[in-house]
mmCIF file with all atom_site columns, C-alpha atoms in Angstrom:
data_model
loop_
_atom_site.group_PDB
_atom_site.id
_atom_site.type_symbol
_atom_site.label_atom_id
_atom_site.label_alt_id
_atom_site.label_comp_id
_atom_site.label_asym_id
_atom_site.label_entity_id
_atom_site.label_seq_id
_atom_site.pdbx_PDB_ins_code
_atom_site.Cartn_x
_atom_site.Cartn_y
_atom_site.Cartn_z
_atom_site.occupancy
_atom_site.B_iso_or_equiv
_atom_site.pdbx_formal_charge
_atom_site.auth_seq_id
_atom_site.auth_comp_id
_atom_site.auth_asym_id
_atom_site.auth_atom_id
_atom_site.pdbx_PDB_model_num
ATOM 1   C CA . MET A 1 1   ? -40.374  90.128  -95.417  1.00 0.00 ? 1   MET A CA 1
ATOM 2   C CA . SER A 1 2   ? -43.373  91.324  -97.623  1.00 0.00 ? 2   SER A CA 1
ATOM 3   C CA . ASP A 1 3   ? -43.717  90.596  -101.299 1.00 0.00 ? 3   ASP A CA 1
ATOM 4   C CA . CYS A 1 4   ? -43.967  93.046  -104.335 1.00 0.00 ? 4   CYS A CA 1
ATOM 5   C CA . LYS A 1 5   ? -47.888  94.439  -104.389 1.00 0.00 ? 5   LYS A CA 1
ATOM 6   C CA . ILE A 1 6   ? -47.668  94.303  -108.067 1.00 0.00 ? 6   ILE A CA 1
ATOM 7   C CA . CYS A 1 7   ? -45.592  91.223  -109.216 1.00 0.00 ? 7   CYS A CA 1
ATOM 8   C CA . GLY A 1 8   ? -45.719  89.420  -106.186 1.00 0.00 ? 8   GLY A CA 1
ATOM 9   C CA . CYS A 1 9   ? -41.618  88.611  -106.236 1.00 0.00 ? 9   CYS A CA 1
ATOM 10  C CA . SER A 1 10  ? -40.307  87.753  -102.807 1.00 0.00 ? 10  SER A CA 1
ATOM 11  C CA . GLY A 1 11  ? -38.907  90.431  -100.536 1.00 0.00 ? 11  GLY A CA 1
ATOM 12  C CA . TRP A 1 12  ? -36.240  87.784  -99.543  1.00 0.00 ? 12  TRP A CA 1
ATOM 13  C CA . PHE A 1 13  ? -34.614  87.961  -102.571 1.00 0.00 ? 13  PHE A CA 1
ATOM 14  C CA . PHE A 1 14  ? -35.577  91.510  -104.228 1.00 0.00 ? 14  PHE A CA 1
ATOM 15  C CA . PHE A 1 15  ? -35.299  94.949  -102.784 1.00 0.00 ? 15  PHE A CA 1
ATOM 16  C CA . ILE A 1 16  ? -39.082  95.945  -101.787 1.00 0.00 ? 16  ILE A CA 1
ATOM 17  C CA . THR A 1 17  ? -39.302  99.936  -101.338 1.00 0.00 ? 17  THR A CA 1
ATOM 18  C CA . SER A 1 18  ? -41.488  101.681 -98.627  1.00 0.00 ? 18  SER A CA 1
ATOM 19  C CA . ASP A 1 19  ? -44.637  101.274 -100.859 1.00 0.00 ? 19  ASP A CA 1
ATOM 20  C CA . GLY A 1 20  ? -44.051  97.724  -101.053 1.00 0.00 ? 20  GLY A CA 1
ATOM 21  C CA . LEU A 1 21  ? -42.785  97.229  -104.666 1.00 0.00 ? 21  LEU A CA 1
ATOM 22  C CA . CYS A 1 22  ? -39.893  95.993  -106.221 1.00 0.00 ? 22  CYS A CA 1
ATOM 23  C CA . ARG A 1 23  ? -37.708  98.333  -108.236 1.00 0.00 ? 23  ARG A CA 1
ATOM 24  C CA . HIS A 1 24  ? -38.854  97.257  -111.184 1.00 0.00 ? 24  HIS A CA 1
ATOM 25  C CA . CYS A 1 25  ? -42.726  97.628  -110.684 1.00 0.00 ? 25  CYS A CA 1
ATOM 26  C CA . ALA A 1 26  ? -41.680  100.754 -108.705 1.00 0.00 ? 26  ALA A CA 1
ATOM 27  C CA . HIS A 1 27  ? -40.332  102.352 -111.702 1.00 0.00 ? 27  HIS A CA 1
ATOM 28  C CA . LEU A 1 28  ? -43.185  101.386 -113.880 1.00 0.00 ? 28  LEU A CA 1
ATOM 29  C CA . THR A 1 29  ? -45.765  102.208 -111.464 1.00 0.00 ? 29  THR A CA 1
ATOM 30  C CA . SER A 1 30  ? -44.335  105.499 -111.105 1.00 0.00 ? 30  SER A CA 1
ATOM 31  C CA . ILE A 1 31  ? -44.101  106.350 -114.682 1.00 0.00 ? 31  ILE A CA 1
ATOM 32  C CA . ASP A 1 32  ? -48.058  104.994 -115.072 1.00 0.00 ? 32  ASP A CA 1
ATOM 33  C CA . ILE A 1 33  ? -49.346  107.287 -112.124 1.00 0.00 ? 33  ILE A CA 1
ATOM 34  C CA . GLU A 1 34  ? -47.555  110.417 -113.550 1.00 0.00 ? 34  GLU A CA 1
ATOM 35  C CA . ALA A 1 35  ? -49.197  109.815 -116.958 1.00 0.00 ? 35  ALA A CA 1
ATOM 36  C CA . ARG A 1 36  ? -52.643  109.004 -115.216 1.00 0.00 ? 36  ARG A CA 1
ATOM 37  C CA . SER A 1 37  ? -52.385  111.883 -113.170 1.00 0.00 ? 37  SER A CA 1
ATOM 38  C CA . ARG A 1 38  ? -51.791  114.338 -116.049 1.00 0.00 ? 38  ARG A CA 1
ATOM 39  C CA . ALA A 1 39  ? -54.179  112.374 -118.103 1.00 0.00 ? 39  ALA A CA 1
ATOM 40  C CA . ALA A 1 40  ? -57.053  113.116 -115.294 1.00 0.00 ? 40  ALA A CA 1
ATOM 41  C CA . ARG A 1 41  ? -56.163  116.884 -114.969 1.00 0.00 ? 41  ARG A CA 1
ATOM 42  C CA . ASP A 1 42  ? -55.748  117.442 -118.684 1.00 0.00 ? 42  ASP A CA 1
ATOM 43  C CA . SER A 1 43  ? -59.582  115.569 -119.124 1.00 0.00 ? 43  SER A CA 1
ATOM 44  C CA . ALA A 1 44  ? -61.185  117.571 -116.375 1.00 0.00 ? 44  ALA A CA 1
ATOM 45  C CA . LYS A 1 45  ? -59.482  120.992 -117.509 1.00 0.00 ? 45  LYS A CA 1
ATOM 46  C CA . ALA A 1 46  ? -60.882  120.281 -120.794 1.00 0.00 ? 46  ALA A CA 1
ATOM 47  C CA . ALA A 1 47  ? -64.099  119.193 -119.402 1.00 0.00 ? 47  ALA A CA 1
ATOM 48  C CA . GLU A 1 48  ? -64.407  122.641 -117.665 1.00 0.00 ? 48  GLU A CA 1
ATOM 49  C CA . GLN A 1 49  ? -63.391  124.408 -120.955 1.00 0.00 ? 49  GLN A CA 1
ATOM 50  C CA . THR A 1 50  ? -65.960  123.320 -123.081 1.00 0.00 ? 50  THR A CA 1
ATOM 51  C CA . LEU A 1 51  ? -69.562  124.155 -123.885 1.00 0.00 ? 51  LEU A CA 1
ATOM 52  C CA . ASN A 1 52  ? -70.348  121.158 -125.094 1.00 0.00 ? 52  ASN A CA 1
ATOM 53  C CA . PRO A 1 53  ? -72.472  118.781 -122.781 1.00 0.00 ? 53  PRO A CA 1
ATOM 54  C CA . GLN A 1 54  ? -71.599  115.725 -124.682 1.00 0.00 ? 54  GLN A CA 1
ATOM 55  C CA . SER A 1 55  ? -67.922  116.793 -124.679 1.00 0.00 ? 55  SER A CA 1
ATOM 56  C CA . LYS A 1 56  ? -67.989  117.311 -121.381 1.00 0.00 ? 56  LYS A CA 1
ATOM 57  C CA . ILE A 1 57  ? -69.401  113.931 -120.435 1.00 0.00 ? 57  ILE A CA 1
ATOM 58  C CA . VAL A 1 58  ? -66.783  112.374 -122.520 1.00 0.00 ? 58  VAL A CA 1
ATOM 59  C CA . HIS A 1 59  ? -63.640  114.553 -121.279 1.00 0.00 ? 59  HIS A CA 1
ATOM 60  C CA . LEU A 1 60  ? -64.922  113.544 -117.586 1.00 0.00 ? 60  LEU A CA 1
ATOM 61  C CA . ASP A 1 61  ? -65.324  109.874 -118.462 1.00 0.00 ? 61  ASP A CA 1
ATOM 62  C CA . LEU A 1 62  ? -61.794  109.798 -119.495 1.00 0.00 ? 62  LEU A CA 1
ATOM 63  C CA . ALA A 1 63  ? -60.677  111.564 -116.128 1.00 0.00 ? 63  ALA A CA 1
ATOM 64  C CA . LEU A 1 64  ? -62.740  109.094 -114.419 1.00 0.00 ? 64  LEU A CA 1
ATOM 65  C CA . SER A 1 65  ? -61.070  105.942 -116.169 1.00 0.00 ? 65  SER A CA 1
ATOM 66  C CA . ASN A 1 66  ? -57.771  107.330 -115.014 1.00 0.00 ? 66  ASN A CA 1
ATOM 67  C CA . LEU A 1 67  ? -58.787  107.925 -111.536 1.00 0.00 ? 67  LEU A CA 1
ATOM 68  C CA . GLU A 1 68  ? -60.275  104.861 -111.251 1.00 0.00 ? 68  GLU A CA 1
ATOM 69  C CA . THR A 1 69  ? -56.933  103.259 -111.952 1.00 0.00 ? 69  THR A CA 1
ATOM 70  C CA . LEU A 1 70  ? -55.031  105.718 -109.274 1.00 0.00 ? 70  LEU A CA 1
ATOM 71  C CA . ALA A 1 71  ? -57.674  104.840 -106.583 1.00 0.00 ? 71  ALA A CA 1
ATOM 72  C CA . ASP A 1 72  ? -57.044  101.118 -107.220 1.00 0.00 ? 72  ASP A CA 1
ATOM 73  C CA . TYR A 1 73  ? -53.444  101.909 -106.479 1.00 0.00 ? 73  TYR A CA 1
ATOM 74  C CA . GLU A 1 74  ? -53.853  103.945 -103.487 1.00 0.00 ? 74  GLU A CA 1
ATOM 75  C CA . LYS A 1 75  ? -56.001  100.799 -102.007 1.00 0.00 ? 75  LYS A CA 1
ATOM 76  C CA . ARG A 1 76  ? -52.934  99.009  -102.242 1.00 0.00 ? 76  ARG A CA 1
ATOM 77  C CA . GLY A 1 77  ? -51.011  101.771 -100.420 1.00 0.00 ? 77  GLY A CA 1
ATOM 78  C CA . ILE A 1 78  ? -49.438  103.307 -103.353 1.00 0.00 ? 78  ILE A CA 1
ATOM 79  C CA . PRO A 1 79  ? -50.311  107.056 -103.312 1.00 0.00 ? 79  PRO A CA 1
ATOM 80  C CA . SER A 1 80  ? -50.790  109.352 -105.830 1.00 0.00 ? 80  SER A CA 1
ATOM 81  C CA . PRO A 1 81  ? -49.459  112.690 -106.070 1.00 0.00 ? 81  PRO A CA 1
ATOM 82  C CA . GLY A 1 82  ? -51.830  115.981 -105.470 1.00 0.00 ? 82  GLY A CA 1
ATOM 83  C CA . GLY A 1 83  ? -53.842  114.110 -102.948 1.00 0.00 ? 83  GLY A CA 1
ATOM 84  C CA . SER A 1 84  ? -56.403  111.569 -102.366 1.00 0.00 ? 84  SER A CA 1
ATOM 85  C CA . ALA A 1 85  ? -57.182  109.921 -105.603 1.00 0.00 ? 85  ALA A CA 1
ATOM 86  C CA . GLU A 1 86  ? -60.363  108.266 -104.289 1.00 0.00 ? 86  GLU A CA 1
ATOM 87  C CA . GLU A 1 87  ? -61.678  111.439 -103.115 1.00 0.00 ? 87  GLU A CA 1
ATOM 88  C CA . SER A 1 88  ? -60.988  113.133 -106.631 1.00 0.00 ? 88  SER A CA 1
ATOM 89  C CA . LEU A 1 89  ? -63.062  110.212 -108.108 1.00 0.00 ? 89  LEU A CA 1
ATOM 90  C CA . ARG A 1 90  ? -65.752  110.732 -105.724 1.00 0.00 ? 90  ARG A CA 1
ATOM 91  C CA . LYS A 1 91  ? -65.910  114.295 -106.589 1.00 0.00 ? 91  LYS A CA 1
ATOM 92  C CA . ALA A 1 92  ? -65.488  113.593 -110.585 1.00 0.00 ? 92  ALA A CA 1
ATOM 93  C CA . ARG A 1 93  ? -68.345  110.885 -110.198 1.00 0.00 ? 93  ARG A CA 1
ATOM 94  C CA . SER A 1 94  ? -70.609  113.021 -108.482 1.00 0.00 ? 94  SER A CA 1
ATOM 95  C CA . GLU A 1 95  ? -70.062  116.082 -111.272 1.00 0.00 ? 95  GLU A CA 1
ATOM 96  C CA . ARG A 1 96  ? -70.490  113.505 -114.149 1.00 0.00 ? 96  ARG A CA 1
ATOM 97  C CA . ASP A 1 97  ? -73.895  112.002 -112.556 1.00 0.00 ? 97  ASP A CA 1
ATOM 98  C CA . ARG A 1 98  ? -74.998  115.916 -112.215 1.00 0.00 ? 98  ARG A CA 1
ATOM 99  C CA . LEU A 1 99  ? -74.127  116.686 -115.770 1.00 0.00 ? 99  LEU A CA 1
ATOM 100 C CA . VAL A 1 100 ? -75.654  113.852 -117.164 1.00 0.00 ? 100 VAL A CA 1
ATOM 101 C CA . LEU A 1 101 ? -78.917  114.344 -115.498 1.00 0.00 ? 101 LEU A CA 1
ATOM 102 C CA . ARG A 1 102 ? -78.852  118.113 -116.518 1.00 0.00 ? 102 ARG A CA 1
ATOM 103 C CA . THR A 1 103 ? -78.022  117.281 -120.090 1.00 0.00 ? 103 THR A CA 1
ATOM 104 C CA . ALA A 1 104 ? -80.759  114.589 -120.332 1.00 0.00 ? 104 ALA A CA 1
ATOM 105 C CA . ARG A 1 105 ? -83.173  116.995 -118.895 1.00 0.00 ? 105 ARG A CA 1
ATOM 106 C CA . GLN A 1 106 ? -82.183  119.520 -121.504 1.00 0.00 ? 106 GLN A CA 1
ATOM 107 C CA . GLU A 1 107 ? -82.537  117.079 -124.307 1.00 0.00 ? 107 GLU A CA 1
ATOM 108 C CA . LEU A 1 108 ? -86.065  115.950 -123.294 1.00 0.00 ? 108 LEU A CA 1
ATOM 109 C CA . VAL A 1 109 ? -87.314  119.545 -123.498 1.00 0.00 ? 109 VAL A CA 1
ATOM 110 C CA . GLY A 1 110 ? -85.821  119.899 -127.157 1.00 0.00 ? 110 GLY A CA 1
ATOM 111 C CA . LEU A 1 111 ? -87.322  116.549 -127.683 1.00 0.00 ? 111 LEU A CA 1
ATOM 112 C CA . MET A 1 112 ? -90.758  117.711 -126.808 1.00 0.00 ? 112 MET A CA 1
ATOM 113 C CA . ARG A 1 113 ? -90.394  120.515 -129.296 1.00 0.00 ? 113 ARG A CA 1
ATOM 114 C CA . ARG A 1 114 ? -89.518  118.102 -132.050 1.00 0.00 ? 114 ARG A CA 1
ATOM 115 C CA . VAL A 1 115 ? -92.532  115.828 -131.024 1.00 0.00 ? 115 VAL A CA 1
ATOM 116 C CA . ARG A 1 116 ? -94.825  118.447 -131.230 1.00 0.00 ? 116 ARG A CA 1
ATOM 117 C CA . ALA A 1 117 ? -93.823  119.722 -134.643 1.00 0.00 ? 117 ALA A CA 1
ATOM 118 C CA . GLU A 1 118 ? -94.279  116.319 -136.054 1.00 0.00 ? 118 GLU A CA 1
ATOM 119 C CA . GLU A 1 119 ? -97.612  115.521 -137.428 1.00 0.00 ? 119 GLU A CA 1
ATOM 120 C CA . GLU A 1 120 ? -97.141  111.450 -138.018 1.00 0.00 ? 120 GLU A CA 1
ATOM 121 C CA . ALA A 1 121 ? -97.802  109.400 -134.917 1.00 0.00 ? 121 ALA A CA 1
ATOM 122 C CA . GLU A 1 122 ? -95.309  107.083 -136.138 1.00 0.00 ? 122 GLU A CA 1
ATOM 123 C CA . ALA A 1 123 ? -92.754  110.000 -136.431 1.00 0.00 ? 123 ALA A CA 1
ATOM 124 C CA . LYS A 1 124 ? -93.499  110.930 -132.840 1.00 0.00 ? 124 LYS A CA 1
ATOM 125 C CA . VAL A 1 125 ? -92.833  107.630 -131.513 1.00 0.00 ? 125 VAL A CA 1
ATOM 126 C CA . ALA A 1 126 ? -89.647  107.015 -133.246 1.00 0.00 ? 126 ALA A CA 1
ATOM 127 C CA . LEU A 1 127 ? -88.418  110.350 -131.692 1.00 0.00 ? 127 LEU A CA 1
ATOM 128 C CA . TYR A 1 128 ? -89.381  108.913 -128.272 1.00 0.00 ? 128 TYR A CA 1
ATOM 129 C CA . THR A 1 129 ? -87.897  105.550 -129.064 1.00 0.00 ? 129 THR A CA 1
ATOM 130 C CA . GLY A 1 130 ? -84.973  106.743 -130.136 1.00 0.00 ? 130 GLY A CA 1
ATOM 131 C CA . PHE A 1 131 ? -84.259  109.233 -126.556 1.00 0.00 ? 131 PHE A CA 1
ATOM 132 C CA . LEU A 1 132 ? -85.527  106.115 -124.770 1.00 0.00 ? 132 LEU A CA 1
ATOM 133 C CA . ARG A 1 133 ? -82.096  104.593 -126.055 1.00 0.00 ? 133 ARG A CA 1
ATOM 134 C CA . LYS A 1 134 ? -80.012  107.090 -125.111 1.00 0.00 ? 134 LYS A CA 1
ATOM 135 C CA . LEU A 1 135 ? -81.489  107.418 -121.395 1.00 0.00 ? 135 LEU A CA 1
ATOM 136 C CA . GLN A 1 136 ? -81.005  103.719 -120.960 1.00 0.00 ? 136 GLN A CA 1
ATOM 137 C CA . GLU A 1 137 ? -77.405  104.219 -121.665 1.00 0.00 ? 137 GLU A CA 1
ATOM 138 C CA . TYR A 1 138 ? -77.311  107.252 -119.295 1.00 0.00 ? 138 TYR A CA 1
ATOM 139 C CA . GLU A 1 139 ? -79.242  105.262 -116.884 1.00 0.00 ? 139 GLU A CA 1
ATOM 140 C CA . ALA A 1 140 ? -76.395  102.594 -116.797 1.00 0.00 ? 140 ALA A CA 1
ATOM 141 C CA . SER A 1 141 ? -73.536  104.996 -116.544 1.00 0.00 ? 141 SER A CA 1
ATOM 142 C CA . LEU A 1 142 ? -75.139  106.506 -113.180 1.00 0.00 ? 142 LEU A CA 1
ATOM 143 C CA . ALA A 1 143 ? -74.263  105.456 -109.511 1.00 0.00 ? 143 ALA A CA 1
ATOM 144 C CA . ASP A 1 144 ? -78.227  106.687 -108.737 1.00 0.00 ? 144 ASP A CA 1
ATOM 145 C CA . PRO A 1 145 ? -80.166  105.879 -111.578 1.00 0.00 ? 145 PRO A CA 1
ATOM 146 C CA . LYS A 1 146 ? -83.611  106.798 -110.240 1.00 0.00 ? 146 LYS A CA 1
ATOM 147 C CA . PRO A 1 147 ? -83.616  110.277 -111.671 1.00 0.00 ? 147 PRO A CA 1
ATOM 148 C CA . ILE A 1 148 ? -83.090  108.954 -115.105 1.00 0.00 ? 148 ILE A CA 1
ATOM 149 C CA . ALA A 1 149 ? -85.739  106.267 -114.486 1.00 0.00 ? 149 ALA A CA 1
ATOM 150 C CA . SER A 1 150 ? -88.349  108.980 -113.696 1.00 0.00 ? 150 SER A CA 1
ATOM 151 C CA . LEU A 1 151 ? -87.555  110.771 -117.132 1.00 0.00 ? 151 LEU A CA 1
ATOM 152 C CA . LYS A 1 152 ? -87.823  107.041 -118.732 1.00 0.00 ? 152 LYS A CA 1
ATOM 153 C CA . LYS A 1 153 ? -91.405  106.903 -117.458 1.00 0.00 ? 153 LYS A CA 1
ATOM 154 C CA . LYS A 1 154 ? -92.317  110.071 -118.629 1.00 0.00 ? 154 LYS A CA 1
ATOM 155 C CA . VAL A 1 155 ? -90.999  109.520 -122.470 1.00 0.00 ? 155 VAL A CA 1
ATOM 156 C CA . GLU A 1 156 ? -92.789  105.987 -121.993 1.00 0.00 ? 156 GLU A CA 1
ATOM 157 C CA . GLY A 1 157 ? -95.949  107.559 -121.045 1.00 0.00 ? 157 GLY A CA 1
ATOM 158 C CA . GLY A 1 158 ? -95.661  109.965 -124.041 1.00 0.00 ? 158 GLY A CA 1
ATOM 159 C CA . VAL A 1 159 ? -95.304  107.114 -126.442 1.00 0.00 ? 159 VAL A CA 1
ATOM 160 C CA . VAL A 1 160 ? -98.417  105.347 -124.728 1.00 0.00 ? 160 VAL A CA 1
ATOM 161 C CA . ARG A 1 161 ? -100.310 108.548 -124.967 1.00 0.00 ? 161 ARG A CA 1
ATOM 162 C CA . ILE A 1 162 ? -99.526  108.987 -128.803 1.00 0.00 ? 162 ILE A CA 1
ATOM 163 C CA . ARG A 1 163 ? -100.383 105.499 -129.875 1.00 0.00 ? 163 ARG A CA 1
ATOM 164 C CA . LEU A 1 164 ? -103.621 105.587 -127.985 1.00 0.00 ? 164 LEU A CA 1
ATOM 165 C CA . ASN A 1 165 ? -104.649 108.893 -129.309 1.00 0.00 ? 165 ASN A CA 1
ATOM 166 C CA . ALA A 1 166 ? -103.875 107.405 -133.016 1.00 0.00 ? 166 ALA A CA 1
ATOM 167 C CA . LEU A 1 167 ? -106.157 104.312 -132.247 1.00 0.00 ? 167 LEU A CA 1
ATOM 168 C CA . VAL A 1 168 ? -108.729 106.487 -130.945 1.00 0.00 ? 168 VAL A CA 1
ATOM 169 C CA . ALA A 1 169 ? -108.626 108.960 -133.977 1.00 0.00 ? 169 ALA A CA 1
ATOM 170 C CA . LYS A 1 170 ? -109.019 106.429 -136.392 1.00 0.00 ? 170 LYS A CA 1
ATOM 171 C CA . ALA A 1 171 ? -112.070 104.742 -134.383 1.00 0.00 ? 171 ALA A CA 1
ATOM 172 C CA . ARG A 1 172 ? -113.607 107.998 -134.731 1.00 0.00 ? 172 ARG A CA 1
ATOM 173 C CA . ARG A 1 173 ? -113.052 108.415 -138.065 1.00 0.00 ? 173 ARG A CA 1
ATOM 174 C CA . CYS A 1 174 ? -114.528 104.920 -138.782 1.00 0.00 ? 174 CYS A CA 1
ATOM 175 C CA . GLU A 1 175 ? -117.914 105.925 -136.396 1.00 0.00 ? 175 GLU A CA 1
ATOM 176 C CA . ALA A 1 176 ? -117.597 109.329 -138.622 1.00 0.00 ? 176 ALA A CA 1
ATOM 177 C CA . SER A 1 177 ? -118.281 106.855 -141.830 1.00 0.00 ? 177 SER A CA 1
ATOM 178 C CA . ALA A 1 178 ? -120.678 104.619 -139.930 1.00 0.00 ? 178 ALA A CA 1
ATOM 179 C CA . ASP A 1 179 ? -118.156 101.638 -139.888 1.00 0.00 ? 179 ASP A CA 1
ATOM 180 C CA . MET A 1 180 ? -118.963 100.553 -136.454 1.00 0.00 ? 180 MET A CA 1
ATOM 181 C CA . VAL A 1 181 ? -117.401 97.028  -136.789 1.00 0.00 ? 181 VAL A CA 1
ATOM 182 C CA . ALA A 1 182 ? -113.959 98.675  -137.295 1.00 0.00 ? 182 ALA A CA 1
ATOM 183 C CA . ALA A 1 183 ? -114.907 101.366 -134.880 1.00 0.00 ? 183 ALA A CA 1
ATOM 184 C CA . ARG A 1 184 ? -115.334 98.767  -132.410 1.00 0.00 ? 184 ARG A CA 1
ATOM 185 C CA . ARG A 1 185 ? -112.377 96.927  -133.233 1.00 0.00 ? 185 ARG A CA 1
ATOM 186 C CA . LEU A 1 186 ? -110.147 100.023 -132.754 1.00 0.00 ? 186 LEU A CA 1
ATOM 187 C CA . TYR A 1 187 ? -111.463 100.952 -129.391 1.00 0.00 ? 187 TYR A CA 1
ATOM 188 C CA . GLY A 1 188 ? -111.017 97.302  -128.516 1.00 0.00 ? 188 GLY A CA 1
ATOM 189 C CA . GLU A 1 189 ? -107.446 97.596  -129.633 1.00 0.00 ? 189 GLU A CA 1
ATOM 190 C CA . ALA A 1 190 ? -106.855 100.729 -127.598 1.00 0.00 ? 190 ALA A CA 1
ATOM 191 C CA . LEU A 1 191 ? -108.108 99.046  -124.316 1.00 0.00 ? 191 LEU A CA 1
ATOM 192 C CA . ALA A 1 192 ? -105.933 96.184  -125.107 1.00 0.00 ? 192 ALA A CA 1
ATOM 193 C CA . TYR A 1 193 ? -103.038 98.230  -125.617 1.00 0.00 ? 193 TYR A CA 1
ATOM 194 C CA . LEU A 1 194 ? -103.502 99.897  -122.104 1.00 0.00 ? 194 LEU A CA 1
ATOM 195 C CA . LYS A 1 195 ? -103.830 96.737  -120.554 1.00 0.00 ? 195 LYS A CA 1
ATOM 196 C CA . MET A 1 196 ? -100.569 95.598  -122.304 1.00 0.00 ? 196 MET A CA 1
ATOM 197 C CA . LYS A 1 197 ? -98.784  98.235  -121.193 1.00 0.00 ? 197 LYS A CA 1
ATOM 198 C CA . GLY A 1 198 ? -99.737  97.921  -117.458 1.00 0.00 ? 198 GLY A CA 1
ATOM 199 C CA . ALA A 1 199 ? -100.991 101.765 -117.447 1.00 0.00 ? 199 ALA A CA 1
ATOM 200 C CA . ASP A 1 200 ? -102.519 102.097 -113.957 1.00 0.00 ? 200 ASP A CA 1
ATOM 201 C CA . ASP A 1 201 ? -101.649 105.733 -113.304 1.00 0.00 ? 201 ASP A CA 1
ATOM 202 C CA . PRO A 1 202 ? -104.504 108.411 -113.024 1.00 0.00 ? 202 PRO A CA 1
ATOM 203 C CA . ALA A 1 203 ? -104.230 109.272 -116.700 1.00 0.00 ? 203 ALA A CA 1
ATOM 204 C CA . ALA A 1 204 ? -104.488 105.899 -117.748 1.00 0.00 ? 204 ALA A CA 1
ATOM 205 C CA . THR A 1 205 ? -107.671 105.274 -115.829 1.00 0.00 ? 205 THR A CA 1
ATOM 206 C CA . GLY A 1 206 ? -109.254 108.413 -117.383 1.00 0.00 ? 206 GLY A CA 1
ATOM 207 C CA . TYR A 1 207 ? -108.176 107.078 -120.726 1.00 0.00 ? 207 TYR A CA 1
ATOM 208 C CA . ARG A 1 208 ? -109.805 103.614 -119.871 1.00 0.00 ? 208 ARG A CA 1
ATOM 209 C CA . ALA A 1 209 ? -113.151 105.336 -118.966 1.00 0.00 ? 209 ALA A CA 1
ATOM 210 C CA . LYS A 1 210 ? -113.549 107.202 -122.241 1.00 0.00 ? 210 LYS A CA 1
ATOM 211 C CA . ILE A 1 211 ? -112.545 104.551 -124.370 1.00 0.00 ? 211 ILE A CA 1
ATOM 212 C CA . GLU A 1 212 ? -115.065 102.589 -122.720 1.00 0.00 ? 212 GLU A CA 1
ATOM 213 C CA . SER A 1 213 ? -117.808 105.026 -122.917 1.00 0.00 ? 213 SER A CA 1
ATOM 214 C CA . CYS A 1 214 ? -117.269 105.426 -126.443 1.00 0.00 ? 214 CYS A CA 1
ATOM 215 C CA . LEU A 1 215 ? -117.557 101.792 -127.232 1.00 0.00 ? 215 LEU A CA 1
ATOM 216 C CA . GLN A 1 216 ? -120.932 101.527 -124.934 1.00 0.00 ? 216 GLN A CA 1
ATOM 217 C CA . GLU A 1 217 ? -122.166 104.705 -127.018 1.00 0.00 ? 217 GLU A CA 1
ATOM 218 C CA . LEU A 1 218 ? -121.619 102.902 -130.443 1.00 0.00 ? 218 LEU A CA 1
ATOM 219 C CA . PRO A 1 219 ? -124.654 101.410 -132.107 1.00 0.00 ? 219 PRO A CA 1
#
């Protein structure tokens, strides 16, 4: 005689349903499953109807939360109405991950326009830094974070380029004003920044060669 799957009460003393639940748990579970099934359907429908990407993600998150609980019931042998909760959960996760990645890419395009419109280096860096925080949130929510990690690398590379360009521009202004001591210091800071960031891609190698060439040309 099996015990209740939810509360563990003994089947010797209490009636156990075919789903393995006592009457009390069967009643409460039925109510919970019905409510969560309805909430998952409503959230999925709301995600389909809204055009705002962030609203879509929020609605899909609500659907996923309810489907996860339904799938947990299913693993205990307690079925959900309307088919496999585990399969619905898999499809919803896949849809959400595609949406998050598509949204991140679209937001990056918009970010690049805003960065180009800014004149000050620190303002550009602030935009990139804020977007990096959002990408980290996206990355943590995905089953496969590699595509977001690739976007993060591009954004981080943009920060490195902006800071390097700012240092080199200052160094050149110092050269133009015949302040070679300051120019040498700034070129050195640029090289140190490259080393600190561990930038070893072809673009960084080219930057390093140009900066070293500028240093060698200083009187």
